[in-house]
GROMACS .gro file of N, CA and C in nm:
model
  471
    1MET      N    1  -1.873   8.158  -6.453
    1MET     CA    2  -1.931   8.031  -6.411
    1MET      C    3  -1.827   7.951  -6.331
    2GLU      N    4  -1.871   7.901  -6.218
    2GLU     CA    5  -1.782   7.823  -6.133
    2GLU      C    6  -1.760   7.686  -6.195
    3ASN      N    7  -1.634   7.643  -6.202
    3ASN     CA    8  -1.603   7.515  -6.264
    3ASN      C    9  -1.522   7.430  -6.168
    4LYS      N   10  -1.565   7.422  -6.042
    4LYS     CA   11  -1.496   7.341  -5.945
    4LYS      C   12  -1.526   7.194  -5.969
    5LYS      N   13  -1.427   7.112  -5.944
    5LYS     CA   14  -1.446   6.968  -5.956
    5LYS      C   15  -1.542   6.922  -5.847
    6GLN      N   16  -1.644   6.848  -5.885
    6GLN     CA   17  -1.744   6.799  -5.791
    6GLN      C   18  -1.701   6.666  -5.731
    7VAL      N   19  -1.734   6.648  -5.605
    7VAL     CA   20  -1.702   6.524  -5.535
    7VAL      C   21  -1.826   6.479  -5.459
    8ALA      N   22  -1.871   6.358  -5.485
    8ALA     CA   23  -1.982   6.300  -5.409
    8ALA      C   24  -1.921   6.212  -5.300
    9ILE      N   25  -1.962   6.235  -5.177
    9ILE     CA   26  -1.912   6.159  -5.062
    9ILE      C   27  -2.033   6.092  -4.997
   10ILE      N   28  -2.022   5.963  -4.977
   10ILE     CA   29  -2.133   5.888  -4.919
   10ILE      C   30  -2.099   5.856  -4.774
   11GLY      N   31  -2.174   5.916  -4.683
   11GLY     CA   32  -2.154   5.894  -4.541
   11GLY      C   33  -2.102   6.018  -4.470
   12ALA      N   34  -2.169   6.058  -4.362
   12ALA     CA   35  -2.130   6.177  -4.285
   12ALA      C   36  -2.079   6.138  -4.147
   13GLY      N   37  -2.001   6.030  -4.143
   13GLY     CA   38  -1.934   5.992  -4.020
   13GLY      C   39  -1.798   6.061  -4.013
   14VAL      N   40  -1.710   6.007  -3.932
   14VAL     CA   41  -1.577   6.066  -3.914
   14VAL      C   42  -1.506   6.081  -4.048
   15SER      N   43  -1.500   5.975  -4.127
   15SER     CA   44  -1.429   5.980  -4.255
   15SER      C   45  -1.497   6.072  -4.356
   16GLY      N   46  -1.629   6.070  -4.359
   16GLY     CA   47  -1.701   6.156  -4.452
   16GLY      C   48  -1.681   6.304  -4.422
   17LEU      N   49  -1.682   6.340  -4.293
   17LEU     CA   50  -1.658   6.479  -4.255
   17LEU      C   51  -1.516   6.522  -4.292
   18LEU      N   52  -1.420   6.435  -4.264
   18LEU     CA   53  -1.281   6.466  -4.297
   18LEU      C   54  -1.263   6.479  -4.448
   19ALA      N   55  -1.325   6.389  -4.525
   19ALA     CA   56  -1.315   6.395  -4.671
   19ALA      C   57  -1.376   6.525  -4.723
   20CYS      N   58  -1.487   6.566  -4.666
   20CYS     CA   59  -1.553   6.690  -4.707
   20CYS      C   60  -1.462   6.810  -4.681
   21LYS      N   61  -1.406   6.817  -4.562
   21LYS     CA   62  -1.317   6.929  -4.527
   21LYS      C   63  -1.195   6.931  -4.618
   22TYR      N   64  -1.136   6.815  -4.642
   22TYR     CA   65  -1.017   6.807  -4.727
   22TYR      C   66  -1.050   6.853  -4.869
   23CYS      N   67  -1.162   6.805  -4.922
   23CYS     CA   68  -1.202   6.846  -5.058
   23CYS      C   69  -1.221   6.997  -5.067
   24LEU      N   70  -1.284   7.056  -4.966
   24LEU     CA   71  -1.301   7.202  -4.965
   24LEU      C   72  -1.166   7.272  -4.963
   25SER      N   73  -1.072   7.220  -4.885
   25SER     CA   74  -0.941   7.284  -4.875
   25SER      C   75  -0.863   7.278  -5.005
   26LYS      N   76  -0.898   7.183  -5.091
   26LYS     CA   77  -0.831   7.169  -5.220
   26LYS      C   78  -0.908   7.235  -5.334
   27GLY      N   79  -1.015   7.307  -5.299
   27GLY     CA   80  -1.090   7.381  -5.400
   27GLY      C   81  -1.197   7.301  -5.471
   28PHE      N   82  -1.229   7.182  -5.421
   28PHE     CA   83  -1.334   7.101  -5.482
   28PHE      C   84  -1.470   7.144  -5.428
   29LYS      N   85  -1.574   7.091  -5.489
   29LYS     CA   86  -1.712   7.118  -5.448
   29LYS      C   87  -1.773   6.986  -5.400
   30PRO      N   88  -1.762   6.956  -5.270
   30PRO     CA   89  -1.813   6.828  -5.221
   30PRO      C   90  -1.962   6.832  -5.189
   31MET      N   91  -2.026   6.718  -5.201
   31MET     CA   92  -2.162   6.699  -5.153
   31MET      C   93  -2.163   6.565  -5.080
   32VAL      N   94  -2.201   6.569  -4.954
   32VAL     CA   95  -2.204   6.450  -4.870
   32VAL      C   96  -2.348   6.403  -4.857
   33PHE      N   97  -2.371   6.276  -4.882
   33PHE     CA   98  -2.504   6.217  -4.867
   33PHE      C   99  -2.501   6.119  -4.750
   34ASP      N  100  -2.597   6.130  -4.660
   34ASP     CA  101  -2.608   6.035  -4.550
   34ASP      C  102  -2.755   6.002  -4.527
   35PHE      N  103  -2.785   5.875  -4.508
   35PHE     CA  104  -2.924   5.833  -4.495
   35PHE      C  105  -2.980   5.860  -4.356
   36GLU      N  106  -2.895   5.891  -4.260
   36GLU     CA  107  -2.943   5.921  -4.125
   36GLU      C  108  -2.992   6.065  -4.116
   37SER      N  109  -3.055   6.099  -4.005
   37SER     CA  110  -3.108   6.234  -3.985
   37SER      C  111  -3.006   6.327  -3.919
   38ASP      N  112  -2.888   6.274  -3.889
   38ASP     CA  113  -2.784   6.354  -3.826
   38ASP      C  114  -2.648   6.298  -3.866
   39ILE      N  115  -2.545   6.380  -3.850
   39ILE     CA  116  -2.410   6.334  -3.879
   39ILE      C  117  -2.363   6.244  -3.765
   40GLY      N  118  -2.251   6.176  -3.787
   40GLY     CA  119  -2.192   6.097  -3.679
   40GLY      C  120  -2.163   5.953  -3.714
   41GLY      N  121  -2.218   5.904  -3.825
   41GLY     CA  122  -2.191   5.766  -3.864
   41GLY      C  123  -2.230   5.668  -3.755
   42VAL      N  124  -2.140   5.575  -3.724
   42VAL     CA  125  -2.171   5.473  -3.624
   42VAL      C  126  -2.198   5.533  -3.486
   43TRP      N  127  -2.144   5.650  -3.460
   43TRP     CA  128  -2.165   5.714  -3.330
   43TRP      C  129  -2.309   5.760  -3.312
   44SER      N  130  -2.378   5.788  -3.419
   44SER     CA  131  -2.517   5.834  -3.406
   44SER      C  132  -2.612   5.720  -3.371
   45LYS      N  133  -2.571   5.597  -3.392
   45LYS     CA  134  -2.657   5.482  -3.365
   45LYS      C  135  -2.605   5.393  -3.252
   46SER      N  136  -2.490   5.427  -3.195
   46SER     CA  137  -2.436   5.341  -3.089
   46SER      C  138  -2.511   5.365  -2.958
   47MET      N  139  -2.498   5.270  -2.867
   47MET     CA  140  -2.565   5.281  -2.737
   47MET      C  141  -2.507   5.399  -2.660
   48LYS      N  142  -2.590   5.460  -2.578
   48LYS     CA  143  -2.548   5.577  -2.498
   48LYS      C  144  -2.431   5.543  -2.405
   49THR      N  145  -2.417   5.417  -2.366
   49THR     CA  146  -2.309   5.377  -2.275
   49THR      C  147  -2.178   5.349  -2.348
   50THR      N  148  -2.179   5.357  -2.481
   50THR     CA  149  -2.058   5.332  -2.559
   50THR      C  150  -1.956   5.443  -2.535
   51ARG      N  151  -1.830   5.402  -2.530
   51ARG     CA  152  -1.720   5.498  -2.517
   51ARG      C  153  -1.617   5.470  -2.625
   52LEU      N  154  -1.537   5.570  -2.653
   52LEU     CA  155  -1.426   5.554  -2.746
   52LEU      C  156  -1.332   5.448  -2.690
   53GLN      N  157  -1.280   5.362  -2.776
   53GLN     CA  158  -1.200   5.248  -2.731
   53GLN      C  159  -1.055   5.283  -2.700
   54VAL      N  160  -1.014   5.405  -2.730
   54VAL     CA  161  -0.878   5.451  -2.701
   54VAL      C  162  -0.886   5.589  -2.635
   55PRO      N  163  -0.781   5.631  -2.566
   55PRO     CA  164  -0.783   5.767  -2.510
   55PRO      C  165  -0.801   5.871  -2.620
   56HIS      N  166  -0.873   5.977  -2.589
   56HIS     CA  167  -0.905   6.078  -2.691
   56HIS      C  168  -0.782   6.139  -2.755
   57GLY      N  169  -0.668   6.138  -2.687
   57GLY     CA  170  -0.545   6.191  -2.746
   57GLY      C  171  -0.497   6.113  -2.866
   58LEU      N  172  -0.545   5.990  -2.880
   58LEU     CA  173  -0.507   5.905  -2.993
   58LEU      C  174  -0.611   5.905  -3.104
   59TYR      N  175  -0.722   5.974  -3.083
   59TYR     CA  176  -0.833   5.971  -3.178
   59TYR      C  177  -0.893   6.110  -3.190
   60HIS      N  178  -0.838   6.188  -3.281
   60HIS     CA  179  -0.887   6.324  -3.300
   60HIS      C  180  -0.844   6.374  -3.437
   61PHE      N  181  -0.910   6.478  -3.483
   61PHE     CA  182  -0.869   6.545  -3.606
   61PHE      C  183  -0.743   6.625  -3.574
   62SER      N  184  -0.643   6.619  -3.660
   62SER     CA  185  -0.515   6.684  -3.632
   62SER      C  186  -0.527   6.835  -3.618
   63ASP      N  187  -0.627   6.893  -3.680
   63ASP     CA  188  -0.643   7.039  -3.675
   63ASP      C  189  -0.758   7.082  -3.584
   64PHE      N  190  -0.804   6.991  -3.500
   64PHE     CA  191  -0.918   7.023  -3.413
   64PHE      C  192  -0.908   6.942  -3.284
   65PRO      N  193  -0.849   7.001  -3.180
   65PRO     CA  194  -0.831   6.927  -3.055
   65PRO      C  195  -0.962   6.907  -2.980
   66TRP      N  196  -0.961   6.808  -2.893
   66TRP     CA  197  -1.074   6.785  -2.804
   66TRP      C  198  -1.083   6.899  -2.703
   67PRO      N  199  -1.203   6.928  -2.652
   67PRO     CA  200  -1.213   7.027  -2.544
   67PRO      C  201  -1.146   6.972  -2.417
   68ASP      N  202  -1.098   7.059  -2.333
   68ASP     CA  203  -1.026   7.018  -2.212
   68ASP      C  204  -1.111   6.932  -2.118
   69GLU      N  205  -1.240   6.957  -2.114
   69GLU     CA  206  -1.325   6.889  -2.015
   69GLU      C  207  -1.373   6.750  -2.059
   70VAL      N  208  -1.331   6.701  -2.174
   70VAL     CA  209  -1.378   6.571  -2.222
   70VAL      C  210  -1.313   6.457  -2.141
   71ASP      N  211  -1.387   6.347  -2.124
   71ASP     CA  212  -1.334   6.230  -2.055
   71ASP      C  213  -1.215   6.173  -2.131
   72VAL      N  214  -1.128   6.101  -2.062
   72VAL     CA  215  -1.014   6.036  -2.128
   72VAL      C  216  -1.065   5.942  -2.237
   73TYR      N  217  -1.170   5.866  -2.205
   73TYR     CA  218  -1.237   5.780  -2.301
   73TYR      C  219  -1.375   5.843  -2.326
   74PRO      N  220  -1.388   5.925  -2.430
   74PRO     CA  221  -1.512   6.000  -2.451
   74PRO      C  222  -1.635   5.911  -2.465
   75THR      N  223  -1.745   5.962  -2.413
   75THR     CA  224  -1.874   5.893  -2.424
   75THR      C  225  -1.929   5.911  -2.566
   76GLN      N  226  -2.035   5.837  -2.594
   76GLN     CA  227  -2.101   5.849  -2.723
   76GLN      C  228  -2.145   5.993  -2.747
   77GLN      N  229  -2.203   6.057  -2.646
   77GLN     CA  230  -2.250   6.194  -2.661
   77GLN      C  231  -2.133   6.291  -2.681
   78GLN      N  232  -2.023   6.268  -2.611
   78GLN     CA  233  -1.906   6.354  -2.631
   78GLN      C  234  -1.850   6.339  -2.772
   79MET      N  235  -1.854   6.217  -2.825
   79MET     CA  236  -1.809   6.196  -2.964
   79MET      C  237  -1.898   6.273  -3.060
   80LEU      N  238  -2.030   6.262  -3.041
   80LEU     CA  239  -2.123   6.334  -3.129
   80LEU      C  240  -2.104   6.485  -3.117
   81ASP      N  241  -2.085   6.534  -2.996
   81ASP     CA  242  -2.061   6.677  -2.976
   81ASP      C  243  -1.934   6.721  -3.048
   82TYR      N  244  -1.830   6.639  -3.039
   82TYR     CA  245  -1.702   6.668  -3.105
   82TYR      C  246  -1.720   6.675  -3.257
   83LEU      N  247  -1.793   6.579  -3.313
   83LEU     CA  248  -1.815   6.577  -3.458
   83LEU      C  249  -1.899   6.696  -3.502
   84HIS      N  250  -2.000   6.731  -3.424
   84HIS     CA  251  -2.081   6.849  -3.456
   84HIS      C  252  -1.997   6.977  -3.449
   85SER      N  253  -1.914   6.987  -3.347
   85SER     CA  254  -1.827   7.105  -3.334
   85SER      C  255  -1.733   7.116  -3.453
   86TYR      N  256  -1.678   7.003  -3.496
   86TYR     CA  257  -1.588   7.000  -3.612
   86TYR      C  258  -1.662   7.046  -3.737
   87ALA      N  259  -1.780   6.990  -3.760
   87ALA     CA  260  -1.859   7.026  -3.878
   87ALA      C  261  -1.896   7.174  -3.877
   88ASN      N  262  -1.931   7.225  -3.761
   88ASN     CA  263  -1.967   7.367  -3.750
   88ASN      C  264  -1.846   7.458  -3.766
   89LYS      N  265  -1.735   7.422  -3.704
   89LYS     CA  266  -1.612   7.504  -3.712
   89LYS      C  267  -1.568   7.525  -3.856
   90PHE      N  268  -1.578   7.419  -3.937
   90PHE     CA  269  -1.531   7.426  -4.075
   90PHE      C  270  -1.645   7.442  -4.176
   91ASP      N  271  -1.764   7.475  -4.126
   91ASP     CA  272  -1.880   7.506  -4.211
   91ASP      C  273  -1.912   7.393  -4.310
   92LEU      N  274  -1.913   7.271  -4.260
   92LEU     CA  275  -1.936   7.155  -4.346
   92LEU      C  276  -2.084   7.125  -4.367
   93MET      N  277  -2.170   7.166  -4.275
   93MET     CA  278  -2.311   7.126  -4.281
   93MET      C  279  -2.380   7.170  -4.410
   94GLN      N  280  -2.339   7.281  -4.467
   94GLN     CA  281  -2.402   7.326  -4.591
   94GLN      C  282  -2.373   7.232  -4.708
   95HIS      N  283  -2.276   7.144  -4.693
   95HIS     CA  284  -2.240   7.049  -4.798
   95HIS      C  285  -2.295   6.910  -4.772
   96ILE      N  286  -2.374   6.895  -4.666
   96ILE     CA  287  -2.423   6.763  -4.625
   96ILE      C  288  -2.573   6.754  -4.647
   97ARG      N  289  -2.616   6.648  -4.714
   97ARG     CA  290  -2.758   6.620  -4.736
   97ARG      C  291  -2.795   6.501  -4.649
   98LEU      N  292  -2.864   6.530  -4.538
   98LEU     CA  293  -2.908   6.424  -4.446
   98LEU      C  294  -3.038   6.362  -4.497
   99ASN      N  295  -3.075   6.249  -4.440
   99ASN     CA  296  -3.196   6.177  -4.483
   99ASN      C  297  -3.191   6.147  -4.632
  100SER      N  298  -3.072   6.119  -4.682
  100SER     CA  299  -3.050   6.100  -4.826
  100SER      C  300  -2.977   5.969  -4.850
  101LYS      N  301  -3.051   5.870  -4.896
  101LYS     CA  302  -2.994   5.738  -4.921
  101LYS      C  303  -2.958   5.724  -5.069
  102VAL      N  304  -2.830   5.706  -5.097
  102VAL     CA  305  -2.786   5.690  -5.236
  102VAL      C  306  -2.830   5.552  -5.285
  103LYS      N  307  -2.911   5.552  -5.390
  103LYS     CA  308  -2.963   5.427  -5.446
  103LYS      C  309  -2.881   5.380  -5.565
  104GLY      N  310  -2.815   5.472  -5.631
  104GLY     CA  311  -2.736   5.433  -5.747
  104GLY      C  312  -2.658   5.550  -5.804
  105ILE      N  313  -2.551   5.516  -5.871
  105ILE     CA  314  -2.469   5.616  -5.939
  105ILE      C  315  -2.442   5.560  -6.078
  106SER      N  316  -2.473   5.640  -6.179
  106SER     CA  317  -2.449   5.593  -6.315
  106SER      C  318  -2.379   5.702  -6.395
  107TYR      N  319  -2.296   5.657  -6.487
  107TYR     CA  320  -2.223   5.748  -6.574
  107TYR      C  321  -2.300   5.759  -6.705
  108ASP      N  322  -2.326   5.881  -6.746
  108ASP     CA  323  -2.399   5.906  -6.870
  108ASP      C  324  -2.303   5.978  -6.964
  109GLY      N  325  -2.221   5.900  -7.032
  109GLY     CA  326  -2.119   5.957  -7.120
  109GLY      C  327  -2.158   5.947  -7.265
  110PRO      N  328  -2.068   5.988  -7.352
  110PRO     CA  329  -2.098   5.989  -7.494
  110PRO      C  330  -2.118   5.849  -7.553
  111SER      N  331  -2.053   5.748  -7.494
  111SER     CA  332  -2.070   5.611  -7.544
  111SER      C  333  -2.014   5.514  -7.441
  112SER      N  334  -2.037   5.387  -7.466
  112SER     CA  335  -1.984   5.286  -7.375
  112SER      C  336  -1.832   5.277  -7.384
  113GLU      N  337  -1.773   5.338  -7.487
  113GLU     CA  338  -1.628   5.338  -7.499
  113GLU      C  339  -1.562   5.409  -7.381
  114ALA      N  340  -1.634   5.499  -7.317
  114ALA     CA  341  -1.578   5.571  -7.202
  114ALA      C  342  -1.539   5.473  -7.092
  115TRP      N  343  -1.621   5.370  -7.070
  115TRP     CA  344  -1.588   5.272  -6.967
  115TRP      C  345  -1.462   5.195  -7.005
  116GLU      N  346  -1.450   5.159  -7.132
  116GLU     CA  347  -1.332   5.087  -7.177
  116GLU      C  348  -1.208   5.173  -7.165
  117LEU      N  349  -1.221   5.301  -7.198
  117LEU     CA  350  -1.108   5.393  -7.186
  117LEU      C  351  -1.062   5.400  -7.041
  118TRP      N  352  -1.157   5.419  -6.952
  118TRP     CA  353  -1.123   5.432  -6.811
  118TRP      C  354  -1.070   5.302  -6.754
  119ASN      N  355  -1.136   5.193  -6.785
  119ASN     CA  356  -1.100   5.064  -6.730
  119ASN      C  357  -0.970   5.012  -6.789
  120GLY      N  358  -0.946   5.044  -6.915
  120GLY     CA  359  -0.829   4.988  -6.980
  120GLY      C  360  -0.700   5.064  -6.958
  121THR      N  361  -0.707   5.194  -6.946
  121THR     CA  362  -0.583   5.273  -6.940
  121THR      C  363  -0.567   5.353  -6.812
  122GLY      N  364  -0.670   5.362  -6.733
  122GLY     CA  365  -0.662   5.443  -6.613
  122GLY      C  366  -0.688   5.590  -6.638
  123GLU      N  367  -0.719   5.626  -6.762
  123GLU     CA  368  -0.752   5.765  -6.793
  123GLU      C  369  -0.888   5.800  -6.733
  124THR      N  370  -0.910   5.929  -6.712
  124THR     CA  371  -1.038   5.971  -6.657
  124THR      C  372  -1.145   5.969  -6.765
  125PHE      N  373  -1.270   5.979  -6.722
  125PHE     CA  374  -1.381   5.985  -6.816
  125PHE      C  375  -1.372   6.114  -6.897
  126PRO      N  376  -1.427   6.114  -7.018
  126PRO     CA  377  -1.428   6.237  -7.098
  126PRO      C  378  -1.505   6.346  -7.025
  127LEU      N  379  -1.474   6.472  -7.053
  127LEU     CA  380  -1.535   6.583  -6.982
  127LEU      C  381  -1.676   6.616  -7.029
  128ASP      N  382  -1.724   6.555  -7.138
  128ASP     CA  383  -1.856   6.590  -7.189
  128ASP      C  384  -1.965   6.494  -7.141
  129GLY      N  385  -1.936   6.412  -7.045
  129GLY     CA  386  -2.037   6.325  -6.986
  129GLY      C  387  -2.083   6.380  -6.853
  130LYS      N  388  -2.167   6.303  -6.787
  130LYS     CA  389  -2.214   6.345  -6.655
  130LYS      C  390  -2.244   6.222  -6.570
  131TRP      N  391  -2.252   6.245  -6.441
  131TRP     CA  392  -2.288   6.142  -6.345
  131TRP      C  393  -2.429   6.170  -6.295
  132ASN      N  394  -2.507   6.066  -6.282
  132ASN     CA  395  -2.640   6.075  -6.224
  132ASN      C  396  -2.636   6.003  -6.089
  133VAL      N  397  -2.656   6.078  -5.982
  133VAL     CA  398  -2.656   6.021  -5.848
  133VAL      C  399  -2.801   6.017  -5.802
  134SER      N  400  -2.856   5.897  -5.793
  134SER     CA  401  -2.996   5.878  -5.755
  134SER      C  402  -3.005   5.866  -5.603
  135VAL      N  403  -3.083   5.957  -5.543
  135VAL     CA  404  -3.089   5.968  -5.397
  135VAL      C  405  -3.234   5.965  -5.350
  136ASP      N  406  -3.264   5.874  -5.257
  136ASP     CA  407  -3.396   5.869  -5.195
  136ASP      C  408  -3.397   5.958  -5.071
  137ASP      N  409  -3.501   6.039  -5.056
  137ASP     CA  410  -3.523   6.116  -4.934
  137ASP      C  411  -3.595   6.023  -4.838
  138THR      N  412  -3.532   5.988  -4.728
  138THR     CA  413  -3.588   5.890  -4.635
  138THR      C  414  -3.705   5.944  -4.555
  139ARG      N  415  -3.731   6.074  -4.559
  139ARG     CA  416  -3.844   6.131  -4.485
  139ARG      C  417  -3.974   6.120  -4.561
  140ASN      N  418  -3.969   6.129  -4.693
  140ASN     CA  419  -4.095   6.132  -4.769
  140ASN      C  420  -4.098   6.037  -4.888
  141ALA      N  421  -4.003   5.945  -4.894
  141ALA     CA  422  -4.000   5.842  -4.999
  141ALA      C  423  -3.999   5.898  -5.141
  142THR      N  424  -3.936   6.012  -5.160
  142THR     CA  425  -3.919   6.066  -5.295
  142THR      C  426  -3.776   6.041  -5.340
  143THR      N  427  -3.758   6.037  -5.471
  143THR     CA  428  -3.625   6.017  -5.528
  143THR      C  429  -3.586   6.140  -5.607
  144GLN      N  430  -3.464   6.181  -5.589
  144GLN     CA  431  -3.410   6.293  -5.665
  144GLN      C  432  -3.283   6.244  -5.733
  145VAL      N  433  -3.263   6.287  -5.856
  145VAL     CA  434  -3.140   6.254  -5.927
  145VAL      C  435  -3.056   6.380  -5.935
  146TRP      N  436  -2.940   6.373  -5.872
  146TRP     CA  437  -2.845   6.484  -5.877
  146TRP      C  438  -2.759   6.463  -6.001
  147ILE      N  439  -2.760   6.559  -6.090
  147ILE     CA  440  -2.681   6.550  -6.212
  147ILE      C  441  -2.555   6.632  -6.192
  148MET      N  442  -2.443   6.565  -6.204
  148MET     CA  443  -2.315   6.631  -6.183
  148MET      C  444  -2.231   6.615  -6.309
  149ASN      N  445  -2.152   6.718  -6.337
  149ASN     CA  446  -2.068   6.708  -6.456
  149ASN      C  447  -1.968   6.595  -6.440
  150ALA      N  448  -1.903   6.560  -6.548
  150ALA     CA  449  -1.815   6.443  -6.546
  150ALA      C  450  -1.690   6.462  -6.463
  151ARG      N  451  -1.663   6.584  -6.422
  151ARG     CA  452  -1.546   6.607  -6.339
  151ARG      C  453  -1.583   6.576  -6.194
  152ILE      N  454  -1.597   6.449  -6.165
  152ILE     CA  455  -1.645   6.407  -6.033
  152ILE      C  456  -1.565   6.289  -5.982
  153GLU      N  457  -1.551   6.282  -5.855
  153GLU     CA  458  -1.493   6.168  -5.786
  153GLU      C  459  -1.600   6.116  -5.691
  154ILE      N  460  -1.603   5.988  -5.670
  154ILE     CA  461  -1.699   5.928  -5.578
  154ILE      C  462  -1.621   5.869  -5.461
  155MET      N  463  -1.657   5.904  -5.339
  155MET     CA  464  -1.594   5.847  -5.220
  155MET      C  465  -1.704   5.785  -5.135
  156SER      N  466  -1.680   5.667  -5.086
  156SER     CA  467  -1.773   5.606  -4.992
  156SER      C  468  -1.701   5.599  -4.858
  157CYS      N  469  -1.756   5.665  -4.761
  157CYS     CA  470  -1.689   5.675  -4.630
  157CYS      C  471  -1.767   5.602  -4.525
   0.00000   0.00000   0.00000
């Protein structure tokens, strides 16, 4: 049985993609939730005339260079293409749930003492609890609760 630490990541923009790749490289099992129908974060909703505010050499993933033919100040479409290429290169799409709006996250542990333990000492939650991640599917207005073991980290990107 696979016992990888689960990580819930909210948002499939630049930071969410990077967090997903990093978690995979460390042996974690990430799941990225994004309420949009595509990856890209703010770039997926920006105007077509929007460009990156700095030269592309100052804004890139350290392990994934821009293609040679990109503009010095990439367009919105070039940014989206770059993010898609990154996600495809590192096989991130299988870990991303699009059209998925996180409505709530709750800890279902053995008792309320778990919160006091975590809040008071900085210790992690006990391993016999679980997290319930409530997610609305924005296409059909259904809600699904993802139940994850207590070995979970939550990142909002």
